[in-house]
PDB file of C-alpha atoms in Angstrom:
ATOM      1  CA  LEU Q  28      19.951  50.024  29.405  1.00 45.00           C
ATOM      2  CA  GLY Q  29      22.142  48.854  26.593  1.00 49.00           C
ATOM      3  CA  GLY Q  30      25.662  49.877  25.762  1.00 51.00           C
ATOM      4  CA  LEU Q  31      26.612  52.939  23.757  1.00 51.00           C
ATOM      5  CA  GLY Q  32      24.600  53.291  20.604  1.00 49.00           C
ATOM      6  CA  GLU Q  33      22.509  50.207  21.412  1.00 53.00           C
ATOM      7  CA  LEU Q  34      18.746  50.659  21.494  1.00 56.00           C
ATOM      8  CA  LYS Q  35      16.482  48.167  23.191  1.00 67.00           C
ATOM      9  CA  MET Q  36      13.179  47.513  21.462  1.00 73.00           C
ATOM     10  CA  ALA Q  37      10.074  47.269  23.615  1.00 83.00           C
ATOM     11  CA  ILE Q  38       8.601  43.762  23.423  1.00 86.00           C
ATOM     12  CA  THR Q  39       4.812  43.962  23.223  1.00 87.00           C
ATOM     13  CA  ALA Q  40       2.268  41.358  24.245  1.00 86.00           C
ATOM     14  CA  SER Q  41       1.120  41.063  20.621  1.00 86.00           C
ATOM     15  CA  MET Q  42       4.699  40.275  19.512  1.00 87.00           C
ATOM     16  CA  VAL Q  43       4.899  37.521  22.132  1.00 85.00           C
ATOM     17  CA  ALA Q  44       1.478  36.197  21.037  1.00 83.00           C
ATOM     18  CA  ASP Q  45       2.545  36.189  17.383  1.00 83.00           C
ATOM     19  CA  LEU Q  46       5.733  34.263  18.163  1.00 80.00           C
ATOM     20  CA  ARG Q  47       3.810  31.827  20.346  1.00 77.00           C
ATOM     21  CA  ALA Q  48       1.304  31.260  17.527  1.00 73.00           C
ATOM     22  CA  LYS Q  49       4.159  30.515  15.112  1.00 73.00           C
ATOM     23  CA  THR Q  50       6.191  28.254  17.414  1.00 69.00           C
ATOM     24  CA  ASP Q  51       3.778  26.994  20.090  1.00 65.00           C
ATOM     25  CA  ALA Q  52       6.556  27.658  22.615  1.00 72.00           C
ATOM     26  CA  PRO Q  53       5.698  28.759  26.176  1.00 73.00           C
ATOM     27  CA  MET Q  54       4.952  32.489  26.551  1.00 78.00           C
ATOM     28  CA  MET Q  55       7.911  33.258  28.797  1.00 81.00           C
ATOM     29  CA  GLU Q  56      10.266  31.471  26.387  1.00 81.00           C
ATOM     30  CA  CYS Q  57       8.843  33.568  23.538  1.00 84.00           C
ATOM     31  CA  LYS Q  58       9.344  36.783  25.510  1.00 87.00           C
ATOM     32  CA  LYS Q  59      12.932  35.813  26.407  1.00 87.00           C
ATOM     33  CA  ALA Q  60      13.699  34.949  22.775  1.00 87.00           C
ATOM     34  CA  LEU Q  61      12.229  38.240  21.512  1.00 89.00           C
ATOM     35  CA  THR Q  62      14.197  40.174  24.131  1.00 90.00           C
ATOM     36  CA  GLU Q  63      17.398  38.371  23.177  1.00 89.00           C
ATOM     37  CA  ALA Q  64      16.684  39.022  19.466  1.00 88.00           C
ATOM     38  CA  ASN Q  65      15.823  42.695  20.176  1.00 89.00           C
ATOM     39  CA  GLY Q  66      12.380  42.238  18.612  1.00 88.00           C
ATOM     40  CA  ASP Q  67      13.547  40.497  15.420  1.00 89.00           C
ATOM     41  CA  MET Q  68      10.866  37.829  14.867  1.00 85.00           C
ATOM     42  CA  ASP Q  69      12.993  35.617  12.558  1.00 84.00           C
ATOM     43  CA  LYS Q  70      15.960  35.684  14.928  1.00 87.00           C
ATOM     44  CA  ALA Q  71      13.652  34.919  17.884  1.00 86.00           C
ATOM     45  CA  GLU Q  72      12.231  31.910  16.013  1.00 81.00           C
ATOM     46  CA  GLU Q  73      15.772  30.616  15.453  1.00 80.00           C
ATOM     47  CA  ILE Q  74      16.637  31.125  19.139  1.00 81.00           C
ATOM     48  CA  LEU Q  75      13.539  29.131  20.121  1.00 77.00           C
ATOM     49  CA  ARG Q  76      14.388  26.412  17.608  1.00 72.00           C
ATOM     50  CA  VAL Q  77      17.755  25.974  19.322  1.00 72.00           C
ATOM     51  CA  LYS Q  78      16.199  26.030  22.811  1.00 72.00           C
ATOM     52  CA  LEU Q  79      13.398  23.655  21.819  1.00 68.00           C
ATOM     53  CA  GLY Q  80      16.005  21.364  20.292  1.00 60.00           C
ATOM     54  CA  ASN Q  81      17.657  21.239  23.712  1.00 59.00           C
ATOM     55  CA  LYS Q  82      14.291  20.220  25.151  1.00 59.00           C
ATOM     56  CA  ALA Q  83      14.231  17.351  22.662  1.00 51.00           C
ATOM     57  CA  GLY Q  84      17.583  16.144  24.007  1.00 54.00           C
ATOM     58  CA  LYS Q  85      16.291  16.200  27.588  1.00 56.00           C
ATOM     59  CA  ALA Q  86      13.037  14.476  26.587  1.00 54.00           C
ATOM     60  CA  ALA Q  87      14.856  11.598  24.886  1.00 56.00           C
ATOM     61  CA  SER Q  88      15.388   9.811  28.206  1.00 58.00           C
ATOM     62  CA  ARG Q  89      11.689   9.832  29.126  1.00 61.00           C
ATOM     63  CA  VAL Q  90       9.600   6.682  28.576  1.00 58.00           C
ATOM     64  CA  THR Q  91       7.164   6.561  25.661  1.00 62.00           C
ATOM     65  CA  ALA Q  92       4.516   4.162  26.962  1.00 66.00           C
ATOM     66  CA  GLU Q  93       1.543   5.570  25.016  1.00 76.00           C
ATOM     67  CA  GLY Q  94       1.067   6.067  21.301  1.00 83.00           C
ATOM     68  CA  VAL Q  95      -0.823   5.071  18.197  1.00 86.00           C
ATOM     69  CA  MET Q  96      -0.901   2.590  15.362  1.00 88.00           C
ATOM     70  CA  VAL Q  97      -1.492   4.182  11.947  1.00 90.00           C
ATOM     71  CA  SER Q  98      -1.994   2.629   8.541  1.00 88.00           C
ATOM     72  CA  ALA Q  99      -1.497   3.726   4.964  1.00 89.00           C
ATOM     73  CA  ILE Q 100      -2.313   2.044   1.666  1.00 90.00           C
ATOM     74  CA  ASP Q 101      -1.229   3.076  -1.822  1.00 88.00           C
ATOM     75  CA  GLY Q 102      -2.404   0.640  -4.478  1.00 84.00           C
ATOM     76  CA  LYS Q 103      -1.026  -2.799  -3.620  1.00 87.00           C
ATOM     77  CA  ASN Q 104       1.378  -1.517  -0.969  1.00 90.00           C
ATOM     78  CA  GLY Q 105       0.475  -0.808   2.624  1.00 90.00           C
ATOM     79  CA  ALA Q 106       2.001  -0.188   6.025  1.00 90.00           C
ATOM     80  CA  LEU Q 107       1.245  -0.292   9.710  1.00 92.00           C
ATOM     81  CA  VAL Q 108       3.396   1.973  11.885  1.00 92.00           C
ATOM     82  CA  GLU Q 109       3.580   2.270  15.677  1.00 92.00           C
ATOM     83  CA  VAL Q 110       4.641   5.663  17.007  1.00 91.00           C
ATOM     84  CA  ASN Q 111       4.914   6.155  20.754  1.00 89.00           C
ATOM     85  CA  CYS Q 112       4.680   9.209  23.021  1.00 87.00           C
ATOM     86  CA  GLU Q 113       4.587   9.811  26.767  1.00 83.00           C
ATOM     87  CA  THR Q 114       0.867  10.429  27.372  1.00 83.00           C
ATOM     88  CA  ASP Q 115      -2.428   9.508  25.752  1.00 81.00           C
ATOM     89  CA  PHE Q 116      -3.189  13.253  25.634  1.00 82.00           C
ATOM     90  CA  VAL Q 117      -0.406  13.774  23.074  1.00 82.00           C
ATOM     91  CA  SER Q 118      -1.464  10.657  21.167  1.00 82.00           C
ATOM     92  CA  LYS Q 119      -4.591  12.657  20.240  1.00 85.00           C
ATOM     93  CA  ASN Q 120      -2.655  15.809  19.279  1.00 88.00           C
ATOM     94  CA  ASP Q 121      -3.219  16.908  15.655  1.00 91.00           C
ATOM     95  CA  LEU Q 122       0.501  17.539  15.018  1.00 92.00           C
ATOM     96  CA  PHE Q 123       1.454  14.152  16.455  1.00 90.00           C
ATOM     97  CA  MET Q 124      -1.169  12.396  14.328  1.00 93.00           C
ATOM     98  CA  ALA Q 125      -0.115  14.291  11.191  1.00 94.00           C
ATOM     99  CA  PHE Q 126       3.494  13.215  11.805  1.00 95.00           C
ATOM    100  CA  CYS Q 127       2.410   9.584  12.271  1.00 94.00           C
ATOM    101  CA  ASN Q 128       0.404   9.621   9.038  1.00 95.00           C
ATOM    102  CA  HIS Q 129       3.316  11.168   7.096  1.00 96.00           C
ATOM    103  CA  VAL Q 130       5.611   8.455   8.446  1.00 95.00           C
ATOM    104  CA  ALA Q 131       3.194   5.703   7.395  1.00 95.00           C
ATOM    105  CA  GLN Q 132       3.024   7.147   3.865  1.00 96.00           C
ATOM    106  CA  LEU Q 133       6.830   7.213   3.719  1.00 96.00           C
ATOM    107  CA  VAL Q 134       6.995   3.531   4.687  1.00 95.00           C
ATOM    108  CA  VAL Q 135       4.555   2.643   1.898  1.00 94.00           C
ATOM    109  CA  LYS Q 136       6.379   4.677  -0.749  1.00 95.00           C
ATOM    110  CA  ASN Q 137      10.031   4.068   0.207  1.00 95.00           C
ATOM    111  CA  ASN Q 138      10.161   0.599   1.802  1.00 94.00           C
ATOM    112  CA  PRO Q 139      12.870   1.461   4.371  1.00 94.00           C
ATOM    113  CA  ALA Q 140      14.830  -1.456   5.830  1.00 92.00           C
ATOM    114  CA  ASP Q 141      14.372  -0.418   9.463  1.00 94.00           C
ATOM    115  CA  VAL Q 142      13.509   2.498  11.774  1.00 93.00           C
ATOM    116  CA  VAL Q 143      16.981   4.023  11.304  1.00 94.00           C
ATOM    117  CA  ALA Q 144      16.528   4.081   7.524  1.00 94.00           C
ATOM    118  CA  LEU Q 145      13.004   5.461   7.943  1.00 94.00           C
ATOM    119  CA  SER Q 146      14.325   8.241  10.207  1.00 93.00           C
ATOM    120  CA  ALA Q 147      16.761   9.328   7.482  1.00 94.00           C
ATOM    121  CA  LEU Q 148      14.063   9.739   4.804  1.00 94.00           C
ATOM    122  CA  PRO Q 149      13.214  13.297   3.681  1.00 95.00           C
ATOM    123  CA  LEU Q 150      10.290  14.996   5.429  1.00 94.00           C
ATOM    124  CA  SER Q 151       9.426  18.621   6.135  1.00 91.00           C
ATOM    125  CA  MET Q 152       6.642  19.570   8.519  1.00 89.00           C
ATOM    126  CA  GLU Q 153       5.907  22.607  10.706  1.00 85.00           C
ATOM    127  CA  SER Q 154       9.137  24.222   9.400  1.00 82.00           C
ATOM    128  CA  PHE Q 155      11.141  21.263  10.732  1.00 85.00           C
ATOM    129  CA  GLY Q 156      13.177  18.992   8.506  1.00 83.00           C
ATOM    130  CA  PRO Q 157      14.791  17.930   6.206  1.00 92.00           C
ATOM    131  CA  THR Q 158      14.511  14.369   7.586  1.00 92.00           C
ATOM    132  CA  VAL Q 159      11.948  12.374   9.567  1.00 93.00           C
ATOM    133  CA  GLU Q 160      14.337  12.470  12.557  1.00 91.00           C
ATOM    134  CA  ASP Q 161      14.643  16.280  12.361  1.00 89.00           C
ATOM    135  CA  VAL Q 162      10.853  16.627  12.281  1.00 90.00           C
ATOM    136  CA  ARG Q 163      10.519  14.215  15.223  1.00 89.00           C
ATOM    137  CA  LYS Q 164      13.024  16.216  17.283  1.00 87.00           C
ATOM    138  CA  GLY Q 165      11.367  19.505  16.346  1.00 86.00           C
ATOM    139  CA  LEU Q 166       7.944  18.215  17.361  1.00 87.00           C
ATOM    140  CA  ILE Q 167       9.356  16.934  20.655  1.00 84.00           C
ATOM    141  CA  GLY Q 168      10.437  20.490  21.410  1.00 80.00           C
ATOM    142  CA  LYS Q 169       7.191  22.018  20.198  1.00 82.00           C
ATOM    143  CA  ILE Q 170       4.813  19.558  21.886  1.00 82.00           C
ATOM    144  CA  GLY Q 171       7.043  19.001  24.928  1.00 80.00           C
ATOM    145  CA  GLU Q 172       6.981  15.195  25.014  1.00 82.00           C
ATOM    146  CA  ASN Q 173       9.287  12.462  23.849  1.00 83.00           C
ATOM    147  CA  MET Q 174       8.167  10.592  20.724  1.00 87.00           C
ATOM    148  CA  ALA Q 175       9.612   7.487  19.124  1.00 88.00           C
ATOM    149  CA  ILE Q 176       8.915   5.523  15.984  1.00 91.00           C
ATOM    150  CA  ARG Q 177       8.858   2.057  17.529  1.00 92.00           C
ATOM    151  CA  ARG Q 178       8.275  -0.283  14.610  1.00 91.00           C
ATOM    152  CA  PHE Q 179       6.563  -0.765  11.275  1.00 94.00           C
ATOM    153  CA  LYS Q 180       5.481  -3.503   8.893  1.00 92.00           C
ATOM    154  CA  ARG Q 181       5.152  -3.000   5.150  1.00 92.00           C
ATOM    155  CA  TYR Q 182       2.925  -5.183   2.987  1.00 88.00           C
ATOM    156  CA  SER Q 183       3.273  -5.470  -0.799  1.00 87.00           C
ATOM    157  CA  GLY Q 184       3.088  -7.649  -3.868  1.00 76.00           C
ATOM    158  CA  GLY Q 185      -0.177  -9.358  -3.083  1.00 72.00           C
ATOM    159  CA  GLY Q 186      -3.745  -8.890  -4.102  1.00 73.00           C
ATOM    160  CA  GLN Q 187      -6.034  -6.321  -2.617  1.00 76.00           C
ATOM    161  CA  LEU Q 188      -5.091  -4.641   0.670  1.00 71.00           C
ATOM    162  CA  ALA Q 189      -7.477  -3.411   3.304  1.00 67.00           C
ATOM    163  CA  HIS Q 190      -6.762  -1.988   6.733  1.00 70.00           C
ATOM    164  CA  TYR Q 191      -8.523  -2.065  10.042  1.00 64.00           C
ATOM    165  CA  LEU Q 192      -7.584  -0.186  13.178  1.00 65.00           C
ATOM    166  CA  HIS Q 193      -9.230  -1.195  16.420  1.00 57.00           C
ATOM    167  CA  GLY Q 194      -9.083   2.169  18.186  1.00 58.00           C
ATOM    168  CA  VAL Q 195      -5.573   3.525  17.887  1.00 61.00           C
ATOM    169  CA  ARG Q 196      -3.674   0.637  19.461  1.00 63.00           C
ATOM    170  CA  ILE Q 197      -4.332  -2.439  17.318  1.00 66.00           C
ATOM    171  CA  GLY Q 198      -4.017  -2.658  13.540  1.00 61.00           C
TER     172      GLY Q 198
END
């Protein structure tokens, strides 16, 4: 029971399911966040964002030995980008792949000097942002695995560009 004048809202299974659908956080984490927010869905999302951000900090020390190579071409400019994750399972995840493709497009359009400069570029995805690094950290919390942009190569100023990816590892 709460203190004087404080009413506790009953957290239903459908509320937990709705929050899980929005955040992809584990069910028990969703229930805890809804309980802490007294049923306020927006407040619960913010609580999870903070908790999932903490997960990103813990995940940062884990090795990213898997990953993908993605390519992007826009006119006479192109890029190859390597983004790593912990398991090959995540390397096939739709969110992970969408992030990788966004990053490759940013390399083509903005010609960043290095990975640090690339990480500072503006990007919003899955309600994470406003930078590539913020999206990366948000996705680490949502997916539950460490991810790292390892390297990239931008091509420009020549004739025609074409790309070839041999699977997802060689480009």
